[in-house]
Tab-separated table of C-alpha atoms in Angstrom:
chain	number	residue	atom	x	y	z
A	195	UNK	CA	222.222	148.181	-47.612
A	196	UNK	CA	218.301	148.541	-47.071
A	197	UNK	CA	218.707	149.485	-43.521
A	198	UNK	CA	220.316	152.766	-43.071
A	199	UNK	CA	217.975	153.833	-45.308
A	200	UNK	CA	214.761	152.584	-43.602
A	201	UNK	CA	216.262	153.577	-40.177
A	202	UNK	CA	216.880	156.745	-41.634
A	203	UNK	CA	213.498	157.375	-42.895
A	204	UNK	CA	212.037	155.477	-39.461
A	205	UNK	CA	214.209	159.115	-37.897
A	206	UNK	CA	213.129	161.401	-40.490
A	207	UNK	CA	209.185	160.259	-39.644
A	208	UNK	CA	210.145	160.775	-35.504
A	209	UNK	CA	211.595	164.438	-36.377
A	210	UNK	CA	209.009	165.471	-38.426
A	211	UNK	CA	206.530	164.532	-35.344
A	212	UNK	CA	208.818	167.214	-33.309
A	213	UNK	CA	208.787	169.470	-35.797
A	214	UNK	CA	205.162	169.455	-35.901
A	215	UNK	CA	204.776	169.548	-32.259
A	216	UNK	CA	207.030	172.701	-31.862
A	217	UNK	CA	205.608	174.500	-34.271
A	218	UNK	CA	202.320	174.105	-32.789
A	219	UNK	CA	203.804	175.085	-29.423
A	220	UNK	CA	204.659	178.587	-31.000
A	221	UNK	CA	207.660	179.559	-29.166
A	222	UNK	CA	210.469	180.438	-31.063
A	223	UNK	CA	212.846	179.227	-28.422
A	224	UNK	CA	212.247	176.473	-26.105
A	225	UNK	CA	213.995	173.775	-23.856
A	226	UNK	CA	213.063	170.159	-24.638
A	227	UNK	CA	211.682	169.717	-21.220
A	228	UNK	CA	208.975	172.909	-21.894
A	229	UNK	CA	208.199	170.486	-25.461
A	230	UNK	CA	208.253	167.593	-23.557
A	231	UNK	CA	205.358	168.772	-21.285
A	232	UNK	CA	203.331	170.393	-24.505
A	233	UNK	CA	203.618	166.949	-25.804
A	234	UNK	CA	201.957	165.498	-22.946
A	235	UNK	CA	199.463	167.961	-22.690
A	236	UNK	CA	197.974	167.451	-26.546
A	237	UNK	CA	196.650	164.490	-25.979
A	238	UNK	CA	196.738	163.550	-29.568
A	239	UNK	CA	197.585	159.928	-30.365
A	240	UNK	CA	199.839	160.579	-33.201
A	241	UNK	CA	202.869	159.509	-31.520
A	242	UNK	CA	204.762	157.636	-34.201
A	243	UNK	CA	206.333	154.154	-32.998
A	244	UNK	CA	208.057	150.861	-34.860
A	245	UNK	CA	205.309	148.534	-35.768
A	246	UNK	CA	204.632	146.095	-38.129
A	247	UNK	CA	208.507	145.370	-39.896
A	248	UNK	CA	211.425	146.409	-38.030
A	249	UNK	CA	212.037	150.112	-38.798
A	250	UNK	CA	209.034	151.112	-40.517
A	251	UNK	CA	206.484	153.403	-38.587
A	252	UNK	CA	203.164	152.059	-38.862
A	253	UNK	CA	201.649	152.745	-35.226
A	254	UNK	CA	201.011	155.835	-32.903
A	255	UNK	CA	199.574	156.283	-30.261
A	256	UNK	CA	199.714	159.242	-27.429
A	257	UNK	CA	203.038	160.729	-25.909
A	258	UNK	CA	203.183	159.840	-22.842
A	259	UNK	CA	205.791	160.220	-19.706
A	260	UNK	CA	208.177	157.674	-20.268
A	261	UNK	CA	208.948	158.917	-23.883
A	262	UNK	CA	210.951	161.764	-21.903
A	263	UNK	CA	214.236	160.319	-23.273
A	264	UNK	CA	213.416	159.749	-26.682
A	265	UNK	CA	211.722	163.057	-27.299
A	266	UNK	CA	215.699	164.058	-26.195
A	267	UNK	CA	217.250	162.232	-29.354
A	268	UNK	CA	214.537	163.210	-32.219
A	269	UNK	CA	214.678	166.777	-31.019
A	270	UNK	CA	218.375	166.978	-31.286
A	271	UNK	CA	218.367	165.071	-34.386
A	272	UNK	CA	215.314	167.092	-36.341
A	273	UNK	CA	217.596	170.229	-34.955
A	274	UNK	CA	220.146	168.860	-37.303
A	275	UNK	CA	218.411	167.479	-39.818
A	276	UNK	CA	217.294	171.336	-40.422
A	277	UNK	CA	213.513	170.237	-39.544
A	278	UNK	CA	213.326	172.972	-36.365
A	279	UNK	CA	215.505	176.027	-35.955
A	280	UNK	CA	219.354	175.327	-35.071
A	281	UNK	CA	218.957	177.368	-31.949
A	282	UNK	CA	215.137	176.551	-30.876
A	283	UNK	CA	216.016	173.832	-28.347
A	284	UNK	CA	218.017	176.182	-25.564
A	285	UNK	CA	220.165	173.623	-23.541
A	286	UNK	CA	222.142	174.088	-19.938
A	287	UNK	CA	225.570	175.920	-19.973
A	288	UNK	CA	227.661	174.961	-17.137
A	289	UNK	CA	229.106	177.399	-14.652
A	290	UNK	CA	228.450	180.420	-12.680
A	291	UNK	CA	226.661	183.131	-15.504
A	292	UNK	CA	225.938	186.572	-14.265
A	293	UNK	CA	223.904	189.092	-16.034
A	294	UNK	CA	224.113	193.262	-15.191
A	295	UNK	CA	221.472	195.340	-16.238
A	296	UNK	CA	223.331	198.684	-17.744
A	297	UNK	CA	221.049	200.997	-15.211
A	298	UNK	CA	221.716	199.959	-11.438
A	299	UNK	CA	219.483	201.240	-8.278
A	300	UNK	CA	221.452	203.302	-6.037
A	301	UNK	CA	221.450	201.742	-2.607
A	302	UNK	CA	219.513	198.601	-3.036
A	303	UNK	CA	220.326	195.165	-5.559
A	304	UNK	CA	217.632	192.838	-6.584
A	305	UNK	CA	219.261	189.902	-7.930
A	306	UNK	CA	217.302	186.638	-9.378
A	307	UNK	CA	219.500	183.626	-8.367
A	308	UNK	CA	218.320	180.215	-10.635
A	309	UNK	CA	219.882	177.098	-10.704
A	310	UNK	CA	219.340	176.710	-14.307
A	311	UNK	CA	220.895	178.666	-17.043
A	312	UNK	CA	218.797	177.090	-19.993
A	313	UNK	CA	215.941	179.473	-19.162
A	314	UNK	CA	218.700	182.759	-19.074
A	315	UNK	CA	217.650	184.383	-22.910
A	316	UNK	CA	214.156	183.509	-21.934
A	317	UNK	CA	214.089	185.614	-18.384
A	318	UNK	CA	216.902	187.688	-18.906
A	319	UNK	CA	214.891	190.950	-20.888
A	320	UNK	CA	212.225	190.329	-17.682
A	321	UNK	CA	215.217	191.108	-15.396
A	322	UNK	CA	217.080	193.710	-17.371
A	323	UNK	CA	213.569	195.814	-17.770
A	324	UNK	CA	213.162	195.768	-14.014
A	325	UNK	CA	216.974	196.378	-13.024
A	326	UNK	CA	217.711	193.090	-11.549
A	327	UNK	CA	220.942	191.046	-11.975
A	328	UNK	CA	220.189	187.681	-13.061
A	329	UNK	CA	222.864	185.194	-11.449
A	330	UNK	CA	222.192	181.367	-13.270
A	331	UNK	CA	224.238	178.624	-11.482
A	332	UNK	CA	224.241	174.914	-13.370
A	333	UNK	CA	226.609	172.341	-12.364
A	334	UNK	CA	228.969	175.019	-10.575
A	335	UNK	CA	230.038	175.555	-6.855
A	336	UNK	CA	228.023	177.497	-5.326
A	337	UNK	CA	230.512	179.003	-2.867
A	338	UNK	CA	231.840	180.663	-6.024
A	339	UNK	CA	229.146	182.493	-7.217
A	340	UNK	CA	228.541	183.340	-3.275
A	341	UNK	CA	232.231	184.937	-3.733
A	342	UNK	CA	231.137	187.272	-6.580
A	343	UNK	CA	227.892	188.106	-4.619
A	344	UNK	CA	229.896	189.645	-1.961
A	345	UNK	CA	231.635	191.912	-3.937
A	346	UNK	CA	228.385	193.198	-5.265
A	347	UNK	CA	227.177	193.582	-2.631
A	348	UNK	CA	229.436	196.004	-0.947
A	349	UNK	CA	227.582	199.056	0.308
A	350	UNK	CA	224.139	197.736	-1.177
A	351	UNK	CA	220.785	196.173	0.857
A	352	UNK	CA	220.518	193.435	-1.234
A	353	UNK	CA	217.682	191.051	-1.584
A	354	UNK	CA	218.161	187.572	-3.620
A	355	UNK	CA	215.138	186.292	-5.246
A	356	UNK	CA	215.157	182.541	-5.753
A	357	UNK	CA	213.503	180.194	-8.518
A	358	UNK	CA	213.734	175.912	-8.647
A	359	UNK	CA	212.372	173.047	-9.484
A	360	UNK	CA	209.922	171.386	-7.273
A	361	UNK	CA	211.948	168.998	-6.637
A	362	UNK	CA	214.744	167.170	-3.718
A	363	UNK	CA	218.082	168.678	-6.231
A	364	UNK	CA	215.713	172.105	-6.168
A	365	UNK	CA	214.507	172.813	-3.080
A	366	UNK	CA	218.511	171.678	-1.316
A	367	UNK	CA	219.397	174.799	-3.935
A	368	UNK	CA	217.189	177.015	-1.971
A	369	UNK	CA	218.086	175.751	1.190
A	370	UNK	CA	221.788	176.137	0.803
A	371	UNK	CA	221.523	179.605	-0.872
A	372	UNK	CA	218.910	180.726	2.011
A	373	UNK	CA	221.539	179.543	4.784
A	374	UNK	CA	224.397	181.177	2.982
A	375	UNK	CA	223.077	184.861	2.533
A	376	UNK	CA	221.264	184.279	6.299
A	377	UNK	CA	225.191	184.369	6.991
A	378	UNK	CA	225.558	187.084	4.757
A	379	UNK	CA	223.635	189.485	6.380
A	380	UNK	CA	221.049	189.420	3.533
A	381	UNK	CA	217.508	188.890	2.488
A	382	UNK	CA	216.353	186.013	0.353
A	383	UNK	CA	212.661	184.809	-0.792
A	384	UNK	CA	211.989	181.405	-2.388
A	385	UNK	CA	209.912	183.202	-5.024
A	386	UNK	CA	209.279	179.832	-7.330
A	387	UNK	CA	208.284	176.677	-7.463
A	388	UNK	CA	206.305	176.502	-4.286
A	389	UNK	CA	203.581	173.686	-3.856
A	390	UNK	CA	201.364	176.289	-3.040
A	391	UNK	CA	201.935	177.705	-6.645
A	392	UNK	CA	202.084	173.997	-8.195
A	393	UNK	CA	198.678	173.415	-6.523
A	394	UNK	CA	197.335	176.730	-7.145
A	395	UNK	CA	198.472	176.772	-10.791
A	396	UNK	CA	197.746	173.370	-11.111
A	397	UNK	CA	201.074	172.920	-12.963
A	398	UNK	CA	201.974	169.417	-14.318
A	399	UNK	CA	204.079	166.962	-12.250
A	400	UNK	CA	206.118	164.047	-12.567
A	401	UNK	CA	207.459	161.196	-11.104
A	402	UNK	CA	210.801	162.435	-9.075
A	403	UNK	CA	213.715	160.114	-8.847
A	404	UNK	CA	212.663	157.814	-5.782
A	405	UNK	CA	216.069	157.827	-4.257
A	406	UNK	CA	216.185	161.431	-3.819
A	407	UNK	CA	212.835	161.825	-2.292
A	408	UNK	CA	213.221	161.707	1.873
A	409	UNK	CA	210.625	162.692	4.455
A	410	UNK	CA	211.282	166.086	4.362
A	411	UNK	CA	210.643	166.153	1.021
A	412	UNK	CA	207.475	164.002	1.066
A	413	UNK	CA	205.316	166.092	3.897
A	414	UNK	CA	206.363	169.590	2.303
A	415	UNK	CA	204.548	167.993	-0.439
A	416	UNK	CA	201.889	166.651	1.053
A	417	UNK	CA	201.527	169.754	2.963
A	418	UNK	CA	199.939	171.364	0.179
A	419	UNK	CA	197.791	168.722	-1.179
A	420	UNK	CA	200.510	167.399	-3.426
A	421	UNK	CA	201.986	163.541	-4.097
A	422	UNK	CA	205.185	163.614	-2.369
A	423	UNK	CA	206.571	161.191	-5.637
A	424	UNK	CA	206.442	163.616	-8.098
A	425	UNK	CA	208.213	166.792	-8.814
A	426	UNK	CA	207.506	170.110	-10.772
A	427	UNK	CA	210.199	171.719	-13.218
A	428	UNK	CA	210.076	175.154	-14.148
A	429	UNK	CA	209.760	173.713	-17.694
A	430	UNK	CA	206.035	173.073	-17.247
A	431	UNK	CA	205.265	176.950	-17.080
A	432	UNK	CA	206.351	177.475	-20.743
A	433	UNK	CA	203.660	174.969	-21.653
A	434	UNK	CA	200.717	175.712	-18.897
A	435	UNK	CA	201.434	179.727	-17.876
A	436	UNK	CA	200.117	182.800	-20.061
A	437	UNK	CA	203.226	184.047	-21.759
A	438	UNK	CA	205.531	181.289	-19.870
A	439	UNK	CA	207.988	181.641	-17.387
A	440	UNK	CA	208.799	184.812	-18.391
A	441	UNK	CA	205.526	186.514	-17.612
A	442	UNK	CA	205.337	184.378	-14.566
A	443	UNK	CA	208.426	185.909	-13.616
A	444	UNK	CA	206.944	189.812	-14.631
A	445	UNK	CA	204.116	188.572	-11.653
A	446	UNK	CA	206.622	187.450	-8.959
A	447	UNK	CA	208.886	190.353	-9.262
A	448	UNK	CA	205.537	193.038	-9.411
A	449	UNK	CA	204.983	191.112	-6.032
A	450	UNK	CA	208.544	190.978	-4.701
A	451	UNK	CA	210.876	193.223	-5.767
A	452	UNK	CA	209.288	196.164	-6.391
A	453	UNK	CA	207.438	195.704	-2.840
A	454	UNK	CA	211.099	195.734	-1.654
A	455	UNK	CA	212.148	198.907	-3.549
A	456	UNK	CA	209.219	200.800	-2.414
């Protein structure tokens, strides 16, 4: 009967750790990859891990990269056990989401295409203030959200701003949108993550899944100084940018899409 409670207590210990960790991140909302990358960069070995008797927590040590998974299940749980906010840890929402600012140029569209839709409530005033439509594709075809682009695009000079990962499932996101609105009689810039901006920025990478890395991949990388291994997720900005990816954004579009308008 002794060990639900210990494991219990061994979760409650874990949760509190997150809790402490995202309250000293200070963003109200947050995805658990943007925590998982504050983690790393603390540096504080406090870490808690089984030690001693099975269950109880009597060693830490630093967060490191491989506790990626774990970080999954005790933010999750300490959202449950009431420990964070119930809606702090934004998550992905499959399919094709499209967001219409209520004022619309006349003549020209701006749209922000991203194949995550985690980071929408955290981008979305950004793209509303500057009259952009904010298109978020995750896990959908995107051949269907290229149908709903066309009928937006009737009559319009429209120019697609695009934002990834750093990464082989990123940058083939990029590609195939870039060849598609080529066909389409459109513009398109890769507006984010470049490795020039990774290098630059010097945002944190990590190790990319081996069997998705090919040459291509590799010498883009290296191109810019970078190790053609490792990848760089938009996630990292809300942990190593002023004001996080949404003021990151505020720069790319000054640069971009105003430039466009003008």
């Amino acid at each position: 009967m002794a060990e639900p409670f210990v494991e219990t207590e061994t979760c409650r210990t874990k949760c509190r750790w997150v809790a402490r960790v995202f309250r000293e991140f200070n963003r109200p909302r947050t995805t658990v990859r943007s925590l998982f990358y504050h983690a790393l960069r603390r540096g504080e070995p406090d870490y808690p891990i089984c030690g001693g008797f099975v269950g109880e927590i009597r060693v830490t040590r630093q967060f490191d990269e491989s506790d990626a998974s774990r970080l999954v299940k005790w933010a999750t749980l300490a959202s449950e056990l009431g420990y964070i906010p119930h809606d702090a840890i934004l998550e992905e929402v499959p399919g094709i989401n499209v967001l219409i600012p209520d004022r619309m140029p006349t003549g020209a569209g701006v749209e922000l295409w991203i194949d995550r839709s985690a980071f929408n409530s955290l981008i979305w005033p950004v793209c509303k203030r500057y009259e952009i439509t904010l298109v978020s594709v995750s896990g959908a075809r995107l051949d269907d959200a290229l149908r709903d682009l066309r009928n937006r695009a009737i009559g319009k000079d429209m120019l697609l701003l695009c934002m990834a990962d750093l990464s082989p499932a990123g940058l083939s996101f990029v590609r195939a949108l870039e060849d598609a609105v080529s066909g389409l009689g459109m513009r398109m810039t890769h507006i984010a993550l470049t490795p020039e901006q990774v290098a630059r920025l010097q945002i944190p990478m990590v190790r990319a899944d081996k069997r998705a890395t090919d040459r291509g991949y590799r010498e883009l990388l290296k191109s810019a100084g970078l190790d053609g291994r490792m990848m760089a997720e938009l996630d990292a900005l809300e942990a190593c940018y002023p004001g996080g990816i949404a003021c990151f954004l505020e720069s790319l579009i000054r640069e971009h899409a105003m430039v466009a308008r003008t």
